[in-house]
PDB file of C-alpha atoms in Angstrom:
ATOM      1  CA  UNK H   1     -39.488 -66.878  33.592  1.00 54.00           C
ATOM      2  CA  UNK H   2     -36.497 -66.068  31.113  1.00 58.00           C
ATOM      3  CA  UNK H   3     -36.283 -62.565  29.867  1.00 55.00           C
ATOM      4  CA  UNK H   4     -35.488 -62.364  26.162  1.00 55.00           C
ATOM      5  CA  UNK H   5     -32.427 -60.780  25.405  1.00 57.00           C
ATOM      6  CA  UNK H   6     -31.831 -58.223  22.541  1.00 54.00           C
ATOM      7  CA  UNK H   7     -29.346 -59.440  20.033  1.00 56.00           C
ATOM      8  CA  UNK H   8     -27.135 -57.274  17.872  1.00 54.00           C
ATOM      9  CA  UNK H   9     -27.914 -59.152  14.126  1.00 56.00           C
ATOM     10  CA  UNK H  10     -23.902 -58.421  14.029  1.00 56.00           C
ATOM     11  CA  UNK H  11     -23.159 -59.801  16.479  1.00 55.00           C
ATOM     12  CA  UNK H  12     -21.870 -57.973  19.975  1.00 54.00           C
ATOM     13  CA  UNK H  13     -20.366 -55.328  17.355  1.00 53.00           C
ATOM     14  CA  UNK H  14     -21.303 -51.208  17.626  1.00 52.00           C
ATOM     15  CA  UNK H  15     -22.495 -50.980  13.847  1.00 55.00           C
ATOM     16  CA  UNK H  16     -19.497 -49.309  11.935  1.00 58.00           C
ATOM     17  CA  UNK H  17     -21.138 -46.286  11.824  1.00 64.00           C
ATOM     18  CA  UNK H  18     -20.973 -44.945  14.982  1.00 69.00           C
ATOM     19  CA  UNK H  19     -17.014 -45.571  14.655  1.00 66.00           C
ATOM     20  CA  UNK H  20     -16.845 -43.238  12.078  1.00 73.00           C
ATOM     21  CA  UNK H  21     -19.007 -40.925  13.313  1.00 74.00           C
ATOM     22  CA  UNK H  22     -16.886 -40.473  16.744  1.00 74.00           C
ATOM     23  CA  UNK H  23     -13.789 -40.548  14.638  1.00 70.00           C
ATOM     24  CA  UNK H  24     -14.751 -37.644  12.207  1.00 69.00           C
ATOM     25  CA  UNK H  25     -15.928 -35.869  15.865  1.00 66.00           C
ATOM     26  CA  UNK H  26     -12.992 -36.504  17.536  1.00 69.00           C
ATOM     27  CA  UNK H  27     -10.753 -35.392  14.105  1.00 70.00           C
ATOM     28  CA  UNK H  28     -12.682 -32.145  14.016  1.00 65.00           C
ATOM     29  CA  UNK H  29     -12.493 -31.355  17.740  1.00 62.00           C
ATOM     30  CA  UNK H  30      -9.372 -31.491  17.235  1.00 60.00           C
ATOM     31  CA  UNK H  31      -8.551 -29.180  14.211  1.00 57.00           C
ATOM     32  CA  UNK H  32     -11.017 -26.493  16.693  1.00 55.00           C
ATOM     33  CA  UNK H  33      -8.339 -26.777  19.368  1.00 55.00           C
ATOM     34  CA  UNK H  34      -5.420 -26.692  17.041  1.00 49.00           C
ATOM     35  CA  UNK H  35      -7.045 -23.443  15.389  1.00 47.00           C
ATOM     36  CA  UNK H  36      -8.266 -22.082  18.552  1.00 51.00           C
ATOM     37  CA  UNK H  37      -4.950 -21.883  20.250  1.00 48.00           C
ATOM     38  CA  UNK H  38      -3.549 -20.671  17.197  1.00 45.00           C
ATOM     39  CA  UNK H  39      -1.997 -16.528  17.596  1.00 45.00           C
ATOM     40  CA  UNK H  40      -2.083 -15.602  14.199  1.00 43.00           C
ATOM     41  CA  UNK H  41      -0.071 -12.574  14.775  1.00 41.00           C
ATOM     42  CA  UNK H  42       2.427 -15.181  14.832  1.00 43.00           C
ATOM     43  CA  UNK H  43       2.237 -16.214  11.539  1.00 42.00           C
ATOM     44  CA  UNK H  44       3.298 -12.304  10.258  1.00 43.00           C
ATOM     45  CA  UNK H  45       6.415 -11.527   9.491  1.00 48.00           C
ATOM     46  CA  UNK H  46       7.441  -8.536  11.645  1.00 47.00           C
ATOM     47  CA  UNK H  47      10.973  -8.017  10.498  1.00 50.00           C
ATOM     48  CA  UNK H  48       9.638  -5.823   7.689  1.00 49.00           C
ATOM     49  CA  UNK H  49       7.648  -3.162   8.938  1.00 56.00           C
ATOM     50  CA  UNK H  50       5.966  -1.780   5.986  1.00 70.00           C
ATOM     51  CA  UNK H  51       6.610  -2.278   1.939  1.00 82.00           C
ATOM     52  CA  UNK H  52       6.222   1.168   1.012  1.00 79.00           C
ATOM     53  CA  UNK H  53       8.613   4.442   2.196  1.00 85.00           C
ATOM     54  CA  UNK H  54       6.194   6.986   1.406  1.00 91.00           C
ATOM     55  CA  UNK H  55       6.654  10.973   0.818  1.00 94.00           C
ATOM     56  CA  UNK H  56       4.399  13.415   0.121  1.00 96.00           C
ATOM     57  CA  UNK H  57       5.466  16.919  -1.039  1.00 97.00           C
ATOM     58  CA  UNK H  58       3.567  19.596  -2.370  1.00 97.00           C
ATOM     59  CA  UNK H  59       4.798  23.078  -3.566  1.00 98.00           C
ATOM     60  CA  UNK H  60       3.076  26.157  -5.348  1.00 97.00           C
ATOM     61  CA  UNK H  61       4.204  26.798  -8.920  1.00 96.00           C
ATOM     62  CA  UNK H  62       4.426  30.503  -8.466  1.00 92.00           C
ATOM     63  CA  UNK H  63       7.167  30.209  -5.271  1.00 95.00           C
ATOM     64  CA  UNK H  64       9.794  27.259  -5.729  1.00 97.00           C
ATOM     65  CA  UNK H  65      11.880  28.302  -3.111  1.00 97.00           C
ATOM     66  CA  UNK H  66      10.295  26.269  -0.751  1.00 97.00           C
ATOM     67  CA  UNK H  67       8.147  23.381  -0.621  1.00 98.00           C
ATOM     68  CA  UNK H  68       5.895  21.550   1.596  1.00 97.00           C
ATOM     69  CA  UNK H  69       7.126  17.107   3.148  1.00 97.00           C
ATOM     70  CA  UNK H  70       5.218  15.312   5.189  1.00 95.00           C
ATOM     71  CA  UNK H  71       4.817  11.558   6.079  1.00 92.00           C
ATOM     72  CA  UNK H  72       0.980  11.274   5.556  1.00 91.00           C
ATOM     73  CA  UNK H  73      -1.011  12.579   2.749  1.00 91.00           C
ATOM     74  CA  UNK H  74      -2.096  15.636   5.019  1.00 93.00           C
ATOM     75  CA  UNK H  75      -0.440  18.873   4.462  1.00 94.00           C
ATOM     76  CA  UNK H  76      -1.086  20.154   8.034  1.00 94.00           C
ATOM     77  CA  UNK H  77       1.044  17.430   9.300  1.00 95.00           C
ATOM     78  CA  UNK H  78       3.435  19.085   6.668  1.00 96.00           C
ATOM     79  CA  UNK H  79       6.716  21.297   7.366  1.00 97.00           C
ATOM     80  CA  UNK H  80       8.241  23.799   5.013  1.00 97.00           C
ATOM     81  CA  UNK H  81      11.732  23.078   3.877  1.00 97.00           C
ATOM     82  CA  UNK H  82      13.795  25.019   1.276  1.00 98.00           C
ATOM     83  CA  UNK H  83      13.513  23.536  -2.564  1.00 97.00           C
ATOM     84  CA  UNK H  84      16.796  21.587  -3.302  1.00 95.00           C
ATOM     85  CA  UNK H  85      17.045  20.132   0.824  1.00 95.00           C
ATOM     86  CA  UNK H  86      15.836  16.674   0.904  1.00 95.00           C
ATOM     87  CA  UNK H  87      14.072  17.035  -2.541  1.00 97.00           C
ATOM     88  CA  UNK H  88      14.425  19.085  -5.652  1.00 98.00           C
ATOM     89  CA  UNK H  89      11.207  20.223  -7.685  1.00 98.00           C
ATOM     90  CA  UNK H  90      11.326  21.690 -10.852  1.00 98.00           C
ATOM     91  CA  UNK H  91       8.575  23.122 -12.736  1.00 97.00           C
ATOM     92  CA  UNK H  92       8.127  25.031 -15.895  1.00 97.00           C
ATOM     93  CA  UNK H  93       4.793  25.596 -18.069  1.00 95.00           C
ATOM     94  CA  UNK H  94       4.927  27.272 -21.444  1.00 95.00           C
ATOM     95  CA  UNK H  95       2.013  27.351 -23.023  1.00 95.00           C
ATOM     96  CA  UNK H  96      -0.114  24.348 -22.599  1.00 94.00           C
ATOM     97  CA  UNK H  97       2.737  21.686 -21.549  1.00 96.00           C
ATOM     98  CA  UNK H  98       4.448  21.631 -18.538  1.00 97.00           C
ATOM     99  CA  UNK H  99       7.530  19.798 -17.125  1.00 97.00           C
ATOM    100  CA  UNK H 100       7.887  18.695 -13.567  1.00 98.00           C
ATOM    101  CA  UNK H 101      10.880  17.031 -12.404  1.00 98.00           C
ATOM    102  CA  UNK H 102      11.573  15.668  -8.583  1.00 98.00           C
ATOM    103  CA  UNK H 103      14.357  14.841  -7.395  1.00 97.00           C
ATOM    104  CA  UNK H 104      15.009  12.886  -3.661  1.00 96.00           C
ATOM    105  CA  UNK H 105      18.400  13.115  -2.294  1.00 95.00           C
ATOM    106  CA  UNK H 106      17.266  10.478   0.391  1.00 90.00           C
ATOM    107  CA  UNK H 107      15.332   7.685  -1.153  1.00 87.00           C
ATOM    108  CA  UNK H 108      14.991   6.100  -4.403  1.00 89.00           C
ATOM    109  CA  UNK H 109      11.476   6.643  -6.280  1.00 91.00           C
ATOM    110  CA  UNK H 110       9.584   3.448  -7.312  1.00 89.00           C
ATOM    111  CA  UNK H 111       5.990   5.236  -7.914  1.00 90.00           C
ATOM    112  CA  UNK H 112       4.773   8.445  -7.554  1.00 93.00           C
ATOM    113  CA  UNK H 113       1.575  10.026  -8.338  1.00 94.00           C
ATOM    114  CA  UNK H 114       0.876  13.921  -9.383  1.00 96.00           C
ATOM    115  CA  UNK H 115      -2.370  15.797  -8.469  1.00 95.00           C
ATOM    116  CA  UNK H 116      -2.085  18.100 -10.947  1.00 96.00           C
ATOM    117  CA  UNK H 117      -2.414  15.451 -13.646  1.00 96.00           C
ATOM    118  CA  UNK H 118      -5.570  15.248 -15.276  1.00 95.00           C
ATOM    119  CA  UNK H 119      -6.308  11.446 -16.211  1.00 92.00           C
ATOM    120  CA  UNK H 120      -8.999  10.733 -18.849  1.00 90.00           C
ATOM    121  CA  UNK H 121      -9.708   7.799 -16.281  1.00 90.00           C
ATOM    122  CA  UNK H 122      -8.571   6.469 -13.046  1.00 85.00           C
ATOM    123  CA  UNK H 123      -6.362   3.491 -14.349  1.00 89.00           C
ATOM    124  CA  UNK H 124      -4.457   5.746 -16.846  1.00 92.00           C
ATOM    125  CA  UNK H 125      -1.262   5.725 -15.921  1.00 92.00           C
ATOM    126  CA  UNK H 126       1.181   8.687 -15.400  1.00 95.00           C
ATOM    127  CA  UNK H 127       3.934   8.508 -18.377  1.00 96.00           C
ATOM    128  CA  UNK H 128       6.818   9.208 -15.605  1.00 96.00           C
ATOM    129  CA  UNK H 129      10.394   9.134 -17.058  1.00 96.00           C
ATOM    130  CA  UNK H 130      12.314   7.553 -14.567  1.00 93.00           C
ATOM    131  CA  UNK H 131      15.936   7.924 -14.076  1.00 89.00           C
ATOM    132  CA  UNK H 132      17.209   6.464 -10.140  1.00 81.00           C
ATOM    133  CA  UNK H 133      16.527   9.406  -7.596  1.00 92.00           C
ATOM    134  CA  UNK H 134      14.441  11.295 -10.204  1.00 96.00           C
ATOM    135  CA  UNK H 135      10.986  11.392 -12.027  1.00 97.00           C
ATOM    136  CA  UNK H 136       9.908  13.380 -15.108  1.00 97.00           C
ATOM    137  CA  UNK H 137       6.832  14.575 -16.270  1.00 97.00           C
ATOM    138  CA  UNK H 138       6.451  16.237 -19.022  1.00 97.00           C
ATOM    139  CA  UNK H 139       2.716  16.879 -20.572  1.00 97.00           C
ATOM    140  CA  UNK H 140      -0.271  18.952 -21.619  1.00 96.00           C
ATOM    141  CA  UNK H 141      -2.597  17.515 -18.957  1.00 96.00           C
ATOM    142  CA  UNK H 142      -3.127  19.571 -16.079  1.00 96.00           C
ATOM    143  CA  UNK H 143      -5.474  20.382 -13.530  1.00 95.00           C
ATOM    144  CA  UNK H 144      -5.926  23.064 -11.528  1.00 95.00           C
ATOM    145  CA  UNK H 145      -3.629  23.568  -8.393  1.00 95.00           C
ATOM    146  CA  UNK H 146      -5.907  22.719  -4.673  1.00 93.00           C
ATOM    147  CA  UNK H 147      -5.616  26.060  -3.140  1.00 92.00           C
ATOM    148  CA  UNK H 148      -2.986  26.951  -4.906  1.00 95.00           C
ATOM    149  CA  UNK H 149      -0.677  24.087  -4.300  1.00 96.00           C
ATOM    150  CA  UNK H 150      -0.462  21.124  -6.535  1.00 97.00           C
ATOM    151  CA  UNK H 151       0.856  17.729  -4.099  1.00 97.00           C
ATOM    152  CA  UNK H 152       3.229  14.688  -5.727  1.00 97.00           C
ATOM    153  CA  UNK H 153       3.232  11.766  -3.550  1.00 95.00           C
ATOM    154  CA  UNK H 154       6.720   9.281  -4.262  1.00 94.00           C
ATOM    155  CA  UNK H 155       7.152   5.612  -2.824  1.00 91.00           C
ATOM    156  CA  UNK H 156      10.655   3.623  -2.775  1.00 87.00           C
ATOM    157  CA  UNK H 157       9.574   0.181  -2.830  1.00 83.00           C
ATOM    158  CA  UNK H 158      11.503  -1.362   0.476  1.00 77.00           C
ATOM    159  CA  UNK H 159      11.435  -4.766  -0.438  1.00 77.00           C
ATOM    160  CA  UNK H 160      13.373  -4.572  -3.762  1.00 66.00           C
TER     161      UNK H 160
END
């Protein structure tokens, strides 16, 4: 008694697509190991620790002999330093338009942003007039000081 034998119609040939199939497998295992070994932290560019030098200062119209600089936007991580130190600010109001003028001795000022300015909406931009070390203000808008104190943030842009 003979037992038939199964023929391939193809011959003794795996059909082509089970070549591919293991192929794309193999390809995409891989890309998972590649990936998976992968420490992105690696891929960031620590020589440059942050884009932004940032200052925040706040002072009270009614006293400018001393104002308030911190590192954060918190004024109880703030310390009170003497007006014209590190930073000069200059106010004066007559009327219904005031000026404000700051001043770093330390840093350059790339953007800086004013509580006290009242913005008919939040992309309005404030109409600073910038001149190195120093930003101007001068305008009608105003808000009302937070407990007394009005806060201008300023940011030298470290990468320029």
């Amino acid at each position: 008694m003979t037992i038939p034998q199964c023929t391939n119609p193809k011959g003794a040939q795996a059909p082509q697509h089970t070549f591919s199939k293991i192929f794309v497998l193999l390809i995409a295992l891989a890309f998972a190991g590649f990936f998976q070994s992968c420490d992105p932290a690696a891929l960031v560019d620590t020589s440059k620790k942050q884009k932004w030098d940032n200052a925040y200062l706040w002072f009270e119209p009614g006293n400018m002999e001393s104002i308030y600089v911190s590192d954060d936007a918190n004024i109880k991580h703030a310390q009170q330093i003497p007006n014209d130190s590190e930073y000069l600010i200059e106010w004066e109001k007559s009327g219904e338009t005031y000026s404000l003028k700051v001043t770093s001795y330390n840093q350059e000022i790339d953007f800086a942003w004013f509580t006290g300015y009242d913005a008919a909406s939040s992309s309005e931009e404030i109409p600073w007039i910038k001149t190195g070390h120093s930003i101007e203000l001068v305008s009608s808008k105003l808000k009302p000081a937070e407990n007394g104190k009005y806060q201008v943030s300023i940011s030298d842009d470290l990468k320029n």
